[in-house]
XYZ file of N, CA and C in Angstrom:
390
model
N 93.853 110.100 120.335
C 93.026 109.288 121.190
C 92.430 108.205 120.414
N 92.590 106.844 120.790
C 91.993 105.746 120.188
C 90.738 105.264 120.970
N 89.790 104.682 120.304
C 88.704 104.034 120.919
C 88.187 102.903 120.108
N 87.758 101.873 120.752
C 87.299 100.669 120.044
C 85.817 100.526 120.569
N 84.966 100.508 119.752
C 83.488 100.174 120.105
C 83.127 98.895 119.703
N 82.376 98.179 120.453
C 81.739 96.872 120.147
C 80.366 97.085 119.991
N 79.779 97.107 118.694
C 78.330 97.182 118.470
C 77.846 96.013 117.805
N 77.328 95.140 118.554
C 76.792 93.832 117.914
C 75.559 94.185 117.085
N 75.519 93.582 115.706
C 74.503 93.830 114.893
C 74.318 95.213 114.311
N 75.183 96.077 114.479
C 75.214 97.428 113.950
C 76.525 97.744 113.208
N 76.419 98.636 112.226
C 77.707 99.094 111.677
C 77.580 100.567 111.197
N 78.670 101.360 111.001
C 78.571 102.603 110.495
C 77.827 102.667 109.223
N 76.847 103.659 109.070
C 76.047 103.804 107.861
C 76.807 104.730 106.851
N 77.731 105.331 107.015
C 78.385 106.207 106.105
C 79.767 105.735 105.720
N 80.115 106.096 104.465
C 81.530 105.819 103.939
C 82.405 106.666 104.790
N 83.572 106.143 104.958
C 84.638 106.831 105.737
C 86.019 106.539 105.102
N 87.040 106.656 105.867
C 88.402 106.527 105.270
C 89.245 106.012 106.467
N 90.321 105.259 106.004
C 91.230 104.762 106.906
C 92.598 105.069 106.267
N 93.484 105.458 107.123
C 94.931 105.720 106.803
C 95.739 104.615 107.275
N 96.487 103.936 106.391
C 97.283 102.784 106.828
C 98.761 103.129 106.800
N 99.389 103.026 108.001
C 100.852 103.228 108.123
C 101.413 101.835 108.335
N 102.625 101.665 107.918
C 103.776 102.703 107.659
C 103.705 103.134 106.217
N 102.716 102.487 105.279
C 102.678 102.734 103.909
C 102.150 104.150 103.590
N 101.509 104.830 104.608
C 100.888 106.132 104.439
C 99.751 106.066 103.224
N 99.061 105.109 103.178
C 98.042 105.157 102.250
C 96.672 105.322 102.791
N 95.869 106.267 102.171
C 94.486 106.478 102.670
C 93.544 105.897 101.734
N 92.643 104.949 102.234
C 91.588 104.343 101.425
C 90.123 104.695 101.917
N 89.192 104.818 101.032
C 87.829 104.903 101.286
C 87.248 103.558 101.837
N 86.464 103.642 102.859
C 85.827 102.387 103.337
C 84.398 102.620 103.217
N 83.653 101.646 102.565
C 82.254 101.706 102.236
C 81.514 101.371 103.441
N 80.222 101.795 103.573
C 79.393 101.417 104.682
C 79.386 99.887 104.798
N 79.496 99.490 106.073
C 79.528 98.002 106.385
C 80.777 97.219 106.030
N 81.846 97.837 105.524
C 83.002 97.267 104.939
C 83.989 97.265 106.005
N 84.655 96.070 106.195
C 85.900 96.135 107.151
C 87.092 96.678 106.495
N 88.137 97.083 107.289
C 89.442 97.517 106.752
C 89.877 96.657 105.779
N 90.030 95.325 106.094
C 90.574 94.390 105.105
C 89.871 94.365 103.800
N 88.476 94.340 103.951
C 87.679 94.417 102.753
C 88.004 95.696 101.947
N 88.171 96.830 102.507
C 88.495 97.945 101.834
C 89.943 97.790 101.056
N 90.853 97.159 101.831
C 92.267 96.975 101.294
C 92.060 96.118 100.094
N 91.450 94.992 100.166
C 91.207 93.982 99.035
C 90.412 94.662 97.834
N 89.453 95.426 98.163
C 88.800 96.115 97.034
C 89.692 97.020 96.285
N 90.566 97.553 96.855
C 91.489 98.491 96.271
C 92.794 97.698 95.652
N 92.650 96.457 95.477
C 93.722 95.677 94.852
C 95.021 95.514 95.592
N 94.817 95.673 96.891
C 95.997 95.520 97.800
C 95.800 94.248 98.774
N 96.895 93.880 99.304
C 96.830 92.626 100.289
C 97.808 93.079 101.556
N 97.391 92.442 102.674
C 98.248 92.543 103.854
C 98.074 91.170 104.427
N 98.724 90.950 105.528
C 98.570 89.661 106.255
C 97.246 89.623 106.889
N 96.561 88.375 106.631
C 95.361 87.996 107.370
C 95.186 86.555 107.052
N 94.391 85.883 107.867
C 94.093 84.441 107.474
C 92.603 84.203 107.435
N 91.856 84.284 108.605
C 90.461 83.863 108.675
C 89.537 84.786 108.126
N 89.868 86.101 108.197
C 89.057 87.253 107.796
C 87.628 87.230 108.712
N 87.687 86.622 109.801
C 86.462 86.661 110.735
C 86.765 86.919 112.187
N 87.953 87.327 112.473
C 88.305 87.784 113.793
C 88.595 86.577 114.772
N 88.810 85.387 114.175
C 89.161 84.137 114.976
C 90.519 83.918 115.125
N 91.493 84.482 114.407
C 92.814 84.092 114.486
C 93.765 85.054 115.061
N 93.585 86.300 114.795
C 94.390 87.445 115.339
C 95.623 87.716 114.363
N 95.746 87.051 113.297
C 96.885 87.140 112.370
C 97.012 88.690 111.883
N 95.922 89.426 111.707
C 95.939 90.722 111.222
C 96.145 91.850 112.175
N 96.239 91.499 113.399
C 96.214 92.490 114.594
C 97.173 93.631 114.202
N 96.594 94.862 114.395
C 97.255 96.134 114.180
C 97.184 97.103 115.317
N 97.854 98.232 115.150
C 97.667 99.317 116.147
C 96.653 100.361 115.708
N 95.603 100.620 116.516
C 94.738 101.758 116.149
C 95.484 103.024 116.672
N 95.886 103.840 115.737
C 96.756 105.075 116.010
C 95.905 106.172 116.363
N 94.788 106.436 115.642
C 93.780 107.472 115.791
C 92.512 107.031 115.315
N 91.442 107.644 116.010
C 90.079 107.380 115.511
C 89.412 106.322 116.295
N 88.354 105.675 115.742
C 87.649 104.626 116.482
C 87.280 103.534 115.459
N 87.087 102.349 115.880
C 86.598 101.305 115.119
C 85.331 100.672 115.685
N 84.452 99.943 115.030
C 83.295 99.283 115.436
C 83.435 97.755 115.055
N 82.936 96.889 115.808
C 82.903 95.505 115.437
C 81.360 95.085 115.379
N 80.865 94.396 114.422
C 79.501 94.064 114.324
C 79.154 92.793 115.164
N 80.181 92.097 115.641
C 80.007 91.048 116.461
C 81.172 90.917 117.579
N 80.942 90.346 118.667
C 82.002 90.265 119.766
C 83.131 89.501 119.133
N 84.315 90.012 119.618
C 85.575 89.281 119.275
C 86.054 88.570 120.581
N 86.508 87.366 120.471
C 86.861 86.543 121.644
C 88.018 87.122 122.242
N 88.008 87.235 123.552
C 89.037 87.644 124.464
C 90.432 87.030 124.185
N 90.380 85.722 123.724
C 91.621 84.965 123.375
C 92.247 85.490 122.205
N 91.451 86.242 121.288
C 92.120 86.811 120.051
C 92.543 88.148 120.211
N 91.642 88.973 120.964
C 91.928 90.323 121.215
C 91.463 90.720 122.668
N 92.479 90.645 123.535
C 92.154 90.843 124.962
C 91.792 92.246 125.259
N 91.210 92.406 126.473
C 90.934 93.725 127.007
C 92.099 94.578 127.094
N 93.259 93.926 127.621
C 94.481 94.745 127.789
C 95.045 95.164 126.447
N 94.901 94.377 125.420
C 95.320 94.808 124.076
C 94.389 95.938 123.463
N 93.060 95.802 123.698
C 92.062 96.874 123.399
C 92.516 98.180 124.074
N 92.818 98.195 125.339
C 93.227 99.373 126.069
C 94.696 99.852 125.593
N 95.544 98.930 125.011
C 96.706 99.380 124.305
C 96.552 99.780 122.958
N 95.300 99.881 122.368
C 94.933 100.301 121.062
C 95.125 99.408 119.966
N 95.071 98.083 120.265
C 95.140 97.050 119.160
C 93.688 96.842 118.597
N 93.647 96.459 117.387
C 92.514 96.211 116.626
C 92.567 95.017 115.676
N 91.460 94.533 115.146
C 91.546 93.461 114.104
C 90.965 94.015 112.933
N 91.870 94.467 111.947
C 91.436 95.108 110.604
C 90.455 94.315 109.835
N 90.486 92.835 109.980
C 89.585 91.926 109.255
C 88.107 92.217 109.642
N 87.933 92.589 110.812
C 86.478 92.853 111.440
C 86.269 94.278 111.681
N 87.202 95.002 111.818
C 87.104 96.467 112.315
C 86.442 97.293 111.161
N 85.485 98.122 111.489
C 84.907 99.156 110.714
C 85.176 100.428 111.266
N 85.860 101.387 110.443
C 86.120 102.808 111.005
C 84.795 103.465 111.401
N 84.916 104.202 112.540
C 83.755 105.185 112.915
C 84.340 106.506 112.491
N 83.941 107.082 111.526
C 84.579 108.313 111.107
C 86.095 108.103 110.584
N 86.892 108.874 110.404
C 88.342 108.639 109.896
C 89.061 107.965 110.936
N 89.899 107.059 110.569
C 90.669 106.302 111.479
C 92.150 106.048 110.912
N 93.155 105.793 111.766
C 94.485 105.439 111.218
C 94.897 104.212 111.994
N 95.382 103.319 111.174
C 96.064 102.068 111.857
C 97.457 102.005 111.437
N 98.130 101.163 112.227
C 99.597 100.921 111.896
C 99.867 99.425 111.783
N 100.180 99.065 110.627
C 100.534 97.550 110.446
C 101.992 97.383 110.923
N 102.276 96.125 111.369
C 103.721 95.911 111.642
C 104.451 96.017 110.339
N 105.866 96.094 110.411
C 106.731 96.137 109.176
C 106.526 94.924 108.305
N 106.401 93.818 108.930
C 106.285 92.606 108.134
C 104.778 92.499 107.497
N 103.893 93.201 107.928
C 102.528 93.093 107.523
C 102.234 94.314 106.428
N 103.174 95.103 105.965
C 102.819 96.235 105.110
C 102.069 95.831 103.888
N 101.374 96.794 103.331
C 100.616 96.588 102.180
C 101.360 96.139 100.805
N 100.822 95.231 100.134
C 101.403 94.871 98.884
C 100.286 95.029 97.752
N 100.696 95.539 96.613
C 99.930 95.720 95.464
C 99.700 94.354 94.812
N 98.453 94.000 94.415
C 98.205 92.785 93.633
C 98.687 93.197 92.180
N 98.245 94.187 91.807
C 98.511 94.622 90.274
C 99.006 96.007 90.410
N 100.184 96.207 89.768
C 100.628 97.689 89.598
C 101.275 98.143 90.873
N 101.155 99.418 91.040
C 101.699 100.092 92.316
C 100.578 100.439 93.347
N 101.104 100.578 94.541
C 100.211 101.006 95.750
C 99.563 102.414 95.382
N 98.289 102.604 95.465
C 97.753 103.957 95.284
C 98.001 104.865 96.447
N 98.061 106.095 96.203
C 98.322 107.117 97.297
C 97.178 107.996 97.427
N 95.910 107.402 97.397
C 94.595 108.336 97.557
C 94.791 109.172 98.843
N 94.682 110.526 98.692
C 94.598 111.175 99.854
C 95.842 111.663 100.476
N 97.000 111.210 99.927
C 98.352 111.614 100.368
C 99.171 111.560 99.076
N 100.214 112.360 99.099
C 101.123 112.513 98.059
C 102.606 112.436 98.437
N 103.370 111.747 97.877
C 104.876 111.483 98.299
C 105.351 112.845 98.738
N 106.028 112.959 99.836
C 106.805 114.091 100.312
C 105.878 115.171 101.011
N 104.576 114.847 101.278
C 103.813 115.864 101.971
C 103.388 115.590 103.346
N 104.029 114.487 103.905
C 103.870 113.927 105.260
C 102.243 113.641 105.427
N 101.606 113.221 104.356
C 100.249 112.738 104.478
C 99.215 113.851 104.652
N 99.608 115.140 104.742
C 98.542 116.146 104.839
C 97.884 116.516 103.580
N 96.581 116.582 103.656
C 95.824 116.945 102.522
C 95.988 118.404 102.152
N 96.089 118.727 100.793
C 96.186 120.150 100.359
C 94.814 120.696 99.954
């Protein structure tokens, strides 16, 4: 079940994690940090442009969990119908508890230096923690 919360002026106070598909990478997300900020902090990149929720270039599927936004997102960028369909904006979204998002195939993660980390998941274990 997916859920998107809009909480103006508030953000989750605890560190959490986000699983990013199709790369199957799990990253820690610090309090007040967006998913894209966590991606960048871990030396990775994905497609985004403005990093403020104004363009929609980073739009992704919220597969599981919930996300919060600290400010309202314009309906022209993320419509109510898209929210209902489980779309989110990783540049502004902050996971509430553990969350899973799916990037499009063209938006998959890229390592800036070295290889993509596999924190929380190991090759061949289907992402299940042991």
